[in-house]
Each structure stands twice: as structure tokens, then as C-alpha cells.
mmCIF file of C-alpha atoms in Angstrom:
data_model
loop_
_atom_site.group_PDB
_atom_site.id
_atom_site.type_symbol
_atom_site.label_atom_id
_atom_site.label_comp_id
_atom_site.label_asym_id
_atom_site.label_seq_id
_atom_site.Cartn_x
_atom_site.Cartn_y
_atom_site.Cartn_z
ATOM 1 C CA UNK A 10 -102.671 162.042 47.421
ATOM 2 C CA UNK A 11 -99.895 163.181 45.643
ATOM 3 C CA UNK A 12 -98.300 162.622 42.434
ATOM 4 C CA UNK A 13 -95.795 160.373 42.114
ATOM 5 C CA UNK A 14 -92.209 162.129 41.484
ATOM 6 C CA UNK A 15 -90.903 162.330 38.044
ATOM 7 C CA UNK A 16 -87.882 159.677 37.340
ATOM 8 C CA UNK A 17 -84.966 160.936 36.394
ATOM 9 C CA UNK A 18 -85.654 164.568 36.975
ATOM 10 C CA UNK A 19 -82.779 166.860 37.394
ATOM 11 C CA UNK A 20 -83.907 168.145 40.423
ATOM 12 C CA UNK A 21 -85.206 165.309 43.517
ATOM 13 C CA UNK A 22 -87.285 166.434 46.762
ATOM 14 C CA UNK A 23 -87.054 164.296 49.124
ATOM 15 C CA UNK A 24 -88.821 163.443 52.986
ATOM 16 C CA UNK A 25 -86.972 162.245 55.274
ATOM 17 C CA UNK A 26 -87.382 160.926 58.718
ATOM 18 C CA UNK A 27 -84.855 162.172 61.574
ATOM 19 C CA UNK A 28 -84.382 161.168 65.483
ATOM 20 C CA UNK A 29 -82.108 162.659 68.087
ATOM 21 C CA UNK A 30 -81.285 163.599 71.204
ATOM 22 C CA UNK A 31 -81.993 167.285 72.060
ATOM 23 C CA UNK A 32 -79.785 167.725 75.511
ATOM 24 C CA UNK A 33 -76.960 169.268 73.418
ATOM 25 C CA UNK A 34 -78.553 171.637 70.783
ATOM 26 C CA UNK A 35 -80.299 175.027 70.607
ATOM 27 C CA UNK A 36 -83.422 173.132 69.697
ATOM 28 C CA UNK A 37 -83.757 171.686 65.845
ATOM 29 C CA UNK A 38 -83.243 174.322 64.152
ATOM 30 C CA UNK A 39 -80.173 175.677 62.191
ATOM 31 C CA UNK A 40 -78.349 178.658 63.734
ATOM 32 C CA UNK A 41 -77.267 181.059 61.216
ATOM 33 C CA UNK A 42 -73.926 183.030 61.669
ATOM 34 C CA UNK A 43 -70.882 182.059 63.759
ATOM 35 C CA UNK A 44 -72.302 181.688 67.164
ATOM 36 C CA UNK A 45 -71.380 178.671 69.314
ATOM 37 C CA UNK A 46 -74.718 177.175 69.553
ATOM 38 C CA UNK A 47 -75.855 174.981 67.190
ATOM 39 C CA UNK A 48 -79.486 173.149 65.994
ATOM 40 C CA UNK A 49 -79.544 169.741 64.623
ATOM 41 C CA UNK A 50 -80.109 170.912 61.355
ATOM 42 C CA UNK A 51 -76.539 172.378 61.141
ATOM 43 C CA UNK A 52 -75.059 169.140 61.375
ATOM 44 C CA UNK A 53 -77.548 167.386 59.177
ATOM 45 C CA UNK A 54 -77.011 169.845 56.361
ATOM 46 C CA UNK A 55 -73.258 169.666 56.931
ATOM 47 C CA UNK A 56 -73.720 166.013 56.460
ATOM 48 C CA UNK A 57 -75.535 166.850 53.064
ATOM 49 C CA UNK A 58 -72.838 169.058 51.906
ATOM 50 C CA UNK A 59 -71.236 165.581 51.016
ATOM 51 C CA UNK A 60 -74.156 164.808 48.666
ATOM 52 C CA UNK A 61 -72.187 166.963 46.314
ATOM 53 C CA UNK A 62 -75.768 168.641 45.022
ATOM 54 C CA UNK A 63 -75.415 171.395 42.537
ATOM 55 C CA UNK A 64 -77.426 173.558 44.757
ATOM 56 C CA UNK A 65 -76.886 173.954 48.330
ATOM 57 C CA UNK A 66 -78.832 171.649 49.949
ATOM 58 C CA UNK A 67 -81.399 173.461 52.800
ATOM 59 C CA UNK A 68 -83.497 170.642 55.542
ATOM 60 C CA UNK A 69 -87.344 172.308 55.757
ATOM 61 C CA UNK A 70 -88.279 171.106 58.997
ATOM 62 C CA UNK A 71 -91.769 169.655 59.643
ATOM 63 C CA UNK A 72 -91.693 170.478 63.452
ATOM 64 C CA UNK A 73 -89.189 173.239 65.436
ATOM 65 C CA UNK A 74 -88.380 171.832 68.749
ATOM 66 C CA UNK A 75 -86.979 173.960 71.720
ATOM 67 C CA UNK A 76 -83.408 173.119 73.147
ATOM 68 C CA UNK A 77 -83.491 170.659 75.272
ATOM 69 C CA UNK A 78 -86.479 168.804 73.321
ATOM 70 C CA UNK A 79 -85.514 165.061 71.995
ATOM 71 C CA UNK A 80 -87.300 163.448 68.650
ATOM 72 C CA UNK A 81 -88.275 160.024 68.582
ATOM 73 C CA UNK A 82 -89.264 160.670 64.752
ATOM 74 C CA UNK A 83 -89.349 164.412 63.149
ATOM 75 C CA UNK A 84 -88.864 164.883 59.716
ATOM 76 C CA UNK A 85 -87.931 166.980 56.930
ATOM 77 C CA UNK A 86 -87.726 167.824 52.818
ATOM 78 C CA UNK A 87 -84.608 168.764 51.028
ATOM 79 C CA UNK A 88 -83.989 169.093 47.315
ATOM 80 C CA UNK A 89 -80.892 167.288 45.732
ATOM 81 C CA UNK A 90 -79.904 168.790 42.410
ATOM 82 C CA UNK A 91 -77.100 166.112 40.659
ATOM 83 C CA UNK A 92 -74.973 166.995 37.707
ATOM 84 C CA UNK A 93 -75.969 166.889 34.753
ATOM 85 C CA UNK A 94 -76.542 162.901 33.009
ATOM 86 C CA UNK A 95 -76.523 161.884 36.673
ATOM 87 C CA UNK A 96 -79.786 160.078 38.053
ATOM 88 C CA UNK A 97 -81.268 161.033 41.627
ATOM 89 C CA UNK A 98 -80.160 159.073 44.814
ATOM 90 C CA UNK A 99 -82.263 156.552 45.668
ATOM 91 C CA UNK A 100 -84.244 157.049 49.181
ATOM 92 C CA UNK A 101 -82.462 154.340 50.406
ATOM 93 C CA UNK A 102 -78.307 155.390 49.309
ATOM 94 C CA UNK A 103 -79.438 158.865 50.345
ATOM 95 C CA UNK A 104 -80.732 158.186 53.980
ATOM 96 C CA UNK A 105 -77.221 155.873 53.940
ATOM 97 C CA UNK A 106 -74.791 159.052 52.715
ATOM 98 C CA UNK A 107 -76.243 161.369 55.007
ATOM 99 C CA UNK A 108 -76.283 158.774 57.955
ATOM 100 C CA UNK A 109 -72.501 158.214 57.066
ATOM 101 C CA UNK A 110 -71.243 161.616 57.494
ATOM 102 C CA UNK A 111 -73.544 162.946 60.642
ATOM 103 C CA UNK A 112 -70.893 163.690 63.424
ATOM 104 C CA UNK A 113 -72.721 164.720 66.551
ATOM 105 C CA UNK A 114 -73.197 161.452 68.416
ATOM 106 C CA UNK A 115 -76.512 162.930 69.426
ATOM 107 C CA UNK A 116 -78.004 161.988 65.925
ATOM 108 C CA UNK A 117 -75.042 159.640 64.931
ATOM 109 C CA UNK A 118 -76.710 157.436 62.156
ATOM 110 C CA UNK A 119 -80.277 158.399 62.717
ATOM 111 C CA UNK A 120 -81.588 158.937 59.496
ATOM 112 C CA UNK A 121 -84.304 156.428 60.092
ATOM 113 C CA UNK A 122 -85.986 156.690 56.770
ATOM 114 C CA UNK A 123 -86.082 158.898 53.606
ATOM 115 C CA UNK A 124 -88.856 159.003 50.945
ATOM 116 C CA UNK A 125 -88.999 160.214 47.440
ATOM 117 C CA UNK A 126 -91.830 163.474 47.227
ATOM 118 C CA UNK A 127 -93.137 165.601 44.685
ATOM 119 C CA UNK A 128 -91.416 168.672 43.870
ATOM 120 C CA UNK A 129 -94.342 170.848 46.066
ATOM 121 C CA UNK A 130 -94.336 168.411 49.212
ATOM 122 C CA UNK A 131 -94.059 170.710 52.402
ATOM 123 C CA UNK A 132 -93.133 168.707 55.399
ATOM 124 C CA UNK A 133 -94.463 171.311 57.567
ATOM 125 C CA UNK A 134 -97.692 172.275 55.564
ATOM 126 C CA UNK A 135 -98.317 168.784 54.554
ATOM 127 C CA UNK A 136 -98.199 167.326 57.905
ATOM 128 C CA UNK A 137 -101.849 165.558 59.034
ATOM 129 C CA UNK A 138 -100.765 164.574 62.716
ATOM 130 C CA UNK A 139 -98.396 165.113 65.063
ATOM 131 C CA UNK A 140 -97.811 163.181 68.887
ATOM 132 C CA UNK A 141 -95.818 164.752 71.627
ATOM 133 C CA UNK A 142 -94.781 162.506 74.295
ATOM 134 C CA UNK A 143 -93.627 163.884 77.759
ATOM 135 C CA UNK A 144 -92.364 161.922 80.381
ATOM 136 C CA UNK A 145 -92.720 162.603 84.410
ATOM 137 C CA UNK A 146 -91.011 160.743 86.949
ATOM 138 C CA UNK A 147 -92.104 160.638 90.821
ATOM 139 C CA UNK A 148 -90.608 159.395 94.023
ATOM 140 C CA UNK A 149 -87.638 162.133 93.663
ATOM 141 C CA UNK A 150 -86.993 164.810 96.074
ATOM 142 C CA UNK A 151 -84.671 166.357 94.090
ATOM 143 C CA UNK A 152 -83.616 165.899 90.369
ATOM 144 C CA UNK A 153 -79.993 163.595 91.777
ATOM 145 C CA UNK A 154 -81.715 160.996 93.108
ATOM 146 C CA UNK A 155 -82.445 160.295 89.629
ATOM 147 C CA UNK A 156 -80.291 157.792 87.671
ATOM 148 C CA UNK A 157 -77.268 159.855 85.405
ATOM 149 C CA UNK A 158 -78.814 158.379 82.304
ATOM 150 C CA UNK A 159 -82.478 159.840 82.732
ATOM 151 C CA UNK A 160 -81.904 162.661 83.765
ATOM 152 C CA UNK A 161 -82.111 164.957 80.905
ATOM 153 C CA UNK A 162 -84.995 163.035 79.636
ATOM 154 C CA UNK A 163 -87.745 163.217 82.300
ATOM 155 C CA UNK A 164 -89.118 165.566 84.538
ATOM 156 C CA UNK A 165 -88.550 165.126 88.171
ATOM 157 C CA UNK A 166 -91.313 165.709 90.312
ATOM 158 C CA UNK A 167 -90.655 166.094 94.502
ATOM 159 C CA UNK A 168 -93.781 164.637 95.017
ATOM 160 C CA UNK A 169 -94.383 161.099 96.186
ATOM 161 C CA UNK A 170 -97.747 160.137 93.613
ATOM 162 C CA UNK A 171 -99.608 162.152 91.169
ATOM 163 C CA UNK A 172 -103.522 161.737 91.141
ATOM 164 C CA UNK A 173 -103.544 160.903 88.089
ATOM 165 C CA UNK A 174 -107.516 160.148 87.687
ATOM 166 C CA UNK A 175 -107.915 163.943 88.055
ATOM 167 C CA UNK A 176 -105.395 164.223 85.279
ATOM 168 C CA UNK A 177 -107.419 162.576 82.978
ATOM 169 C CA UNK A 178 -110.364 163.968 84.098
ATOM 170 C CA UNK A 179 -109.195 167.965 83.667
ATOM 171 C CA UNK A 180 -107.739 166.523 80.617
ATOM 172 C CA UNK A 181 -110.884 166.311 78.668
ATOM 173 C CA UNK A 182 -111.258 170.114 79.212
ATOM 174 C CA UNK A 183 -108.712 170.452 76.486
ATOM 175 C CA UNK A 184 -110.042 167.886 74.075
ATOM 176 C CA UNK A 185 -111.536 169.099 70.659
ATOM 177 C CA UNK A 186 -111.223 172.632 68.659
ATOM 178 C CA UNK A 187 -110.791 175.287 71.133
ATOM 179 C CA UNK A 188 -109.009 178.786 71.159
ATOM 180 C CA UNK A 189 -105.157 177.492 73.111
ATOM 181 C CA UNK A 190 -104.011 180.880 73.635
ATOM 182 C CA UNK A 191 -103.924 180.188 77.330
ATOM 183 C CA UNK A 192 -101.381 177.973 76.728
ATOM 184 C CA UNK A 193 -98.951 179.773 74.277
ATOM 185 C CA UNK A 194 -96.106 181.435 75.286
ATOM 186 C CA UNK A 195 -95.288 184.830 73.841
ATOM 187 C CA UNK A 196 -92.777 185.311 71.369
ATOM 188 C CA UNK A 197 -94.175 182.939 67.930
ATOM 189 C CA UNK A 198 -97.127 185.472 66.624
ATOM 190 C CA UNK A 199 -99.456 183.294 64.803
ATOM 191 C CA UNK A 200 -102.362 184.034 62.733
ATOM 192 C CA UNK A 201 -104.602 181.800 64.868
ATOM 193 C CA UNK A 202 -104.440 180.337 67.835
ATOM 194 C CA UNK A 203 -107.187 177.867 67.484
ATOM 195 C CA UNK A 204 -105.775 173.860 67.482
ATOM 196 C CA UNK A 205 -107.965 170.729 67.719
ATOM 197 C CA UNK A 206 -106.502 168.230 70.368
ATOM 198 C CA UNK A 207 -107.690 165.108 68.955
ATOM 199 C CA UNK A 208 -106.330 163.128 71.750
ATOM 200 C CA UNK A 209 -104.736 163.041 75.192
ATOM 201 C CA UNK A 210 -103.794 161.060 77.655
ATOM 202 C CA UNK A 211 -102.350 160.480 81.164
ATOM 203 C CA UNK A 212 -100.984 157.007 81.770
ATOM 204 C CA UNK A 213 -98.355 154.753 84.271
ATOM 205 C CA UNK A 214 -95.301 154.594 81.628
ATOM 206 C CA UNK A 215 -92.354 152.053 81.286
ATOM 207 C CA UNK A 216 -90.175 151.292 84.006
ATOM 208 C CA UNK A 217 -86.534 152.948 83.299
ATOM 209 C CA UNK A 218 -84.197 149.993 82.689
ATOM 210 C CA UNK A 219 -81.481 152.058 83.907
ATOM 211 C CA UNK A 220 -83.369 152.417 87.376
ATOM 212 C CA UNK A 221 -81.490 149.783 89.990
ATOM 213 C CA UNK A 222 -83.398 147.566 91.447
ATOM 214 C CA UNK A 223 -83.856 149.729 95.441
ATOM 215 C CA UNK A 224 -84.897 152.626 93.959
ATOM 216 C CA UNK A 225 -87.294 150.704 91.659
ATOM 217 C CA UNK A 226 -89.297 150.366 94.508
ATOM 218 C CA UNK A 227 -89.808 154.657 94.832
ATOM 219 C CA UNK A 228 -89.608 155.411 91.219
ATOM 220 C CA UNK A 229 -92.651 155.258 89.239
ATOM 221 C CA UNK A 230 -92.804 157.028 85.300
ATOM 222 C CA UNK A 231 -95.411 158.444 83.755
ATOM 223 C CA UNK A 232 -96.381 159.088 80.467
ATOM 224 C CA UNK A 233 -98.459 162.273 78.612
ATOM 225 C CA UNK A 234 -99.230 161.674 75.173
ATOM 226 C CA UNK A 235 -100.980 164.734 73.022
ATOM 227 C CA UNK A 236 -101.644 164.284 69.175
ATOM 228 C CA UNK A 237 -102.827 167.229 66.795
ATOM 229 C CA UNK A 238 -102.926 168.376 63.480
ATOM 230 C CA UNK A 239 -99.958 171.549 65.201
ATOM 231 C CA UNK A 240 -99.489 173.107 68.101
ATOM 232 C CA UNK A 241 -98.700 176.366 69.128
ATOM 233 C CA UNK A 242 -95.395 177.147 70.832
ATOM 234 C CA UNK A 243 -94.622 175.956 74.042
ATOM 235 C CA UNK A 244 -98.637 174.343 74.424
ATOM 236 C CA UNK A 245 -97.098 170.952 74.797
ATOM 237 C CA UNK A 246 -94.870 171.630 77.422
ATOM 238 C CA UNK A 247 -97.631 174.505 79.030
ATOM 239 C CA UNK A 248 -100.581 171.945 78.737
ATOM 240 C CA UNK A 249 -98.239 169.634 80.785
ATOM 241 C CA UNK A 250 -97.719 171.838 83.483
ATOM 242 C CA UNK A 251 -100.951 172.544 84.316
ATOM 243 C CA UNK A 252 -102.153 169.037 84.145
ATOM 244 C CA UNK A 253 -99.300 168.280 87.083
ATOM 245 C CA UNK A 254 -100.249 171.132 89.066
ATOM 246 C CA UNK A 255 -104.067 169.148 89.130
ATOM 247 C CA UNK A 256 -101.863 165.693 89.770
ATOM 248 C CA UNK A 257 -100.203 167.363 93.020
ATOM 249 C CA UNK A 258 -103.489 168.977 94.054
ATOM 250 C CA UNK A 259 -102.409 172.540 93.253
ATOM 251 C CA UNK A 260 -105.598 172.729 90.725
ATOM 252 C CA UNK A 261 -108.642 170.983 90.548
ATOM 253 C CA UNK A 262 -109.909 169.637 86.799
ATOM 254 C CA UNK A 263 -112.660 172.257 86.691
ATOM 255 C CA UNK A 264 -109.904 174.885 86.517
ATOM 256 C CA UNK A 265 -108.664 173.679 83.250
ATOM 257 C CA UNK A 266 -111.654 174.626 81.891
ATOM 258 C CA UNK A 267 -112.059 177.937 83.501
ATOM 259 C CA UNK A 268 -107.670 178.648 82.322
ATOM 260 C CA UNK A 269 -108.363 177.786 78.684
ATOM 261 C CA UNK A 270 -111.742 179.765 78.441
ATOM 262 C CA UNK A 271 -109.733 182.773 80.159
ATOM 263 C CA UNK A 272 -107.616 182.798 76.580
ATOM 264 C CA UNK A 273 -105.209 184.521 79.144
ATOM 265 C CA UNK A 274 -101.520 183.366 78.617
ATOM 266 C CA UNK A 275 -100.180 185.262 81.983
ATOM 267 C CA UNK A 276 -101.941 183.969 84.463
ATOM 268 C CA UNK A 277 -100.649 182.310 87.567
ATOM 269 C CA UNK A 278 -100.935 179.189 86.825
ATOM 270 C CA UNK A 279 -100.801 179.149 82.786
ATOM 271 C CA UNK A 280 -97.715 180.638 82.743
ATOM 272 C CA UNK A 281 -95.458 178.022 83.757
ATOM 273 C CA UNK A 282 -93.957 175.909 81.674
ATOM 274 C CA UNK A 283 -92.400 171.859 81.971
ATOM 275 C CA UNK A 284 -88.869 171.505 81.516
ATOM 276 C CA UNK A 285 -87.825 171.010 78.278
ATOM 277 C CA UNK A 286 -86.165 167.700 78.900
ATOM 278 C CA UNK A 287 -88.866 165.631 79.455
ATOM 279 C CA UNK A 288 -90.630 166.449 76.345
ATOM 280 C CA UNK A 289 -90.182 163.966 72.778
ATOM 281 C CA UNK A 290 -91.464 164.798 69.430
ATOM 282 C CA UNK A 291 -93.102 160.631 68.710
ATOM 283 C CA UNK A 292 -94.401 160.980 65.636
ATOM 284 C CA UNK A 293 -95.153 162.825 62.252
ATOM 285 C CA UNK A 294 -97.562 161.464 59.707
ATOM 286 C CA UNK A 295 -98.710 162.496 55.977
ATOM 287 C CA UNK A 296 -101.919 160.915 55.206
ATOM 288 C CA UNK A 297 -101.870 162.067 51.803
ATOM 289 C CA UNK A 298 -98.038 159.944 50.750
ATOM 290 C CA UNK A 299 -99.118 156.282 50.592
ATOM 291 C CA UNK A 300 -96.407 155.187 52.756
ATOM 292 C CA UNK A 301 -96.587 154.465 57.102
ATOM 293 C CA UNK A 302 -93.679 156.616 57.603
ATOM 294 C CA UNK A 303 -90.653 155.032 59.541
ATOM 295 C CA UNK A 304 -91.865 151.763 62.148
ATOM 296 C CA UNK A 305 -94.363 153.790 64.755
ATOM 297 C CA UNK A 306 -92.872 153.959 68.350
ATOM 298 C CA UNK A 307 -95.438 152.640 71.206
ATOM 299 C CA UNK A 308 -94.485 152.510 74.875
ATOM 300 C CA UNK A 309 -96.535 149.754 76.220
ATOM 301 C CA UNK A 310 -97.605 151.017 79.737
ATOM 302 C CA UNK A 311 -97.376 148.750 82.588
ATOM 303 C CA UNK A 312 -100.839 147.878 83.876
ATOM 304 C CA UNK A 313 -101.418 149.781 87.178
ATOM 305 C CA UNK A 314 -104.099 148.685 90.046
ATOM 306 C CA UNK A 315 -103.359 152.142 91.982
ATOM 307 C CA UNK A 316 -104.088 154.336 89.174
#
């Protein structure tokens, strides 16, 4: 358990939870310099300028999401030093101030919650659990058959159905502690590719409210969830692509174990990456802070007799 932050200290550190639709961003991380692309962090820090901190405010992200990836709840810490004699902002005032000045419609007023944390708290290193959600839809012969509101929020598969039982069997090979080198994209050096996948599920997803009645008979949404303390670069999207290959019959469940044990990221099947638009960072959890964070986002799955 972290000690309580000192009351009245000149420098206050906060943990904030926020969400965004990633379609218009070059990922969550800030893009520095005179470039046309921007990250979600650019807008957060622009809003933080209005806090009039004595020192520039920088957000330290818990999780870096790629271009096109969304977040139901990401997290970051930031330091704010007010002028001499001025008390720290309350977490509620900080969240309200940031929301007031967030300018991009994809993140407008979407700082969900803020908390005071100790000065040595680190949003990335202190996270004890991260959960990613991936949305699939079957019944589309092409992407343009999806409702326009869903086109950037799921992966439309040119298939009528998936062998979900085979996907669930394949997923069991990924559970536990393994060297996930085979599912890591190049370009992200890491001291170790050992990770522990605590939970993985494949289940029917919620029917989209944007699907018209005639379409609802052919479109079926599916949800994949992955929980670990941390993930390798594009690990979730690569695991998703392999599981989809199993669901479509291109791979057998046992092939997933072979791919995992190969530790080869350039193999024929593991080099595939699921599209960014279907991926959501669902939650980031800190086990030692004494607060639950924002409300849990639970997508209830309908019953499916043929799954």
C-alpha cells in the first residue's frame, strides 16, 4: 500500500483515468515537434496548460496504444505545482478543469476520474493488471456492409461464422507464463519477452445498437478479452489474428502451441496482425492504491446455443 500523499505539498501528483476513440489519433502517446499527426497525450497536455502549473505538465502513460486503437479506460500520472501559498487542486477540480479544456471531440470531457497519489507513484510501473478487448463481427462479405457507426470499432471478417469452440481450445495454449516472442512485433526492444497471460476468453458479443433489423439476422459480434500485467508490442493483435485463423479453419488449435514454442515472430501465421480498429484497452488496475478506479466496464454477452 502506498503512503497517503502529503497534504499541502507544493507539488501534487495525480492519477487520471481517461477514454478515447483512437480513429483520428497517431496513438495515445504525444507526437513532439511540428508534425501534422497528433496523439491523445497532446490534447491532454494542452488542456493541462490551463492549470497554470509553475512547471510544464507532462502525462506519464500507463499503456501506449497504437494509431486507431481505442480505450474504455487508460490511465496516466501527472504532476502539478501551483504557485506559492496555493493549495493543490482537489482530484475533482483537476478532472473538471481538464475536461473543460479538452478540445478534440473524440476525447472531449472524457477524463473519467482523478486521484491524488504519492510522489513516487508511476502509472506504468505500478499497474498490476491490464485488460484488452477485441471486437469481431461475422456475416460481412466486405467492410462496407457494416453500419457506418461500427466501421472503426471492430474487425469485419469475410466469414459467415467462426468455430468458437476451436478458438477457445486454442486460447488455452496461451494461458500462463510463456516466452511470447512469437507474438511480438519488431521495433520494440524489451529486456524480456516472458509474460503471464492470466485470462483469455472468446464469447458472443453484444448486438450493436447501430445494426438495422434486417442486418441483425446475418451479423454476429464476438468479443475476445486478454488480461495480463503487461503485454509485448502488438501481442494482443497478433494473438487475435492467430485465434481468428483457428476460428476460420486455417489453423488447428494445436498449431497455436507450436507457434508459441517456436518463438519466431516472422513465421507464416504469427506475422499476421489484426486491424487496430477492433482493439480497446478496457481497464488498467492498480492493486495497492486503496481505490477501485473508474467503474468497471462489463460487456454482457448474450446466450448462444450454437457456440
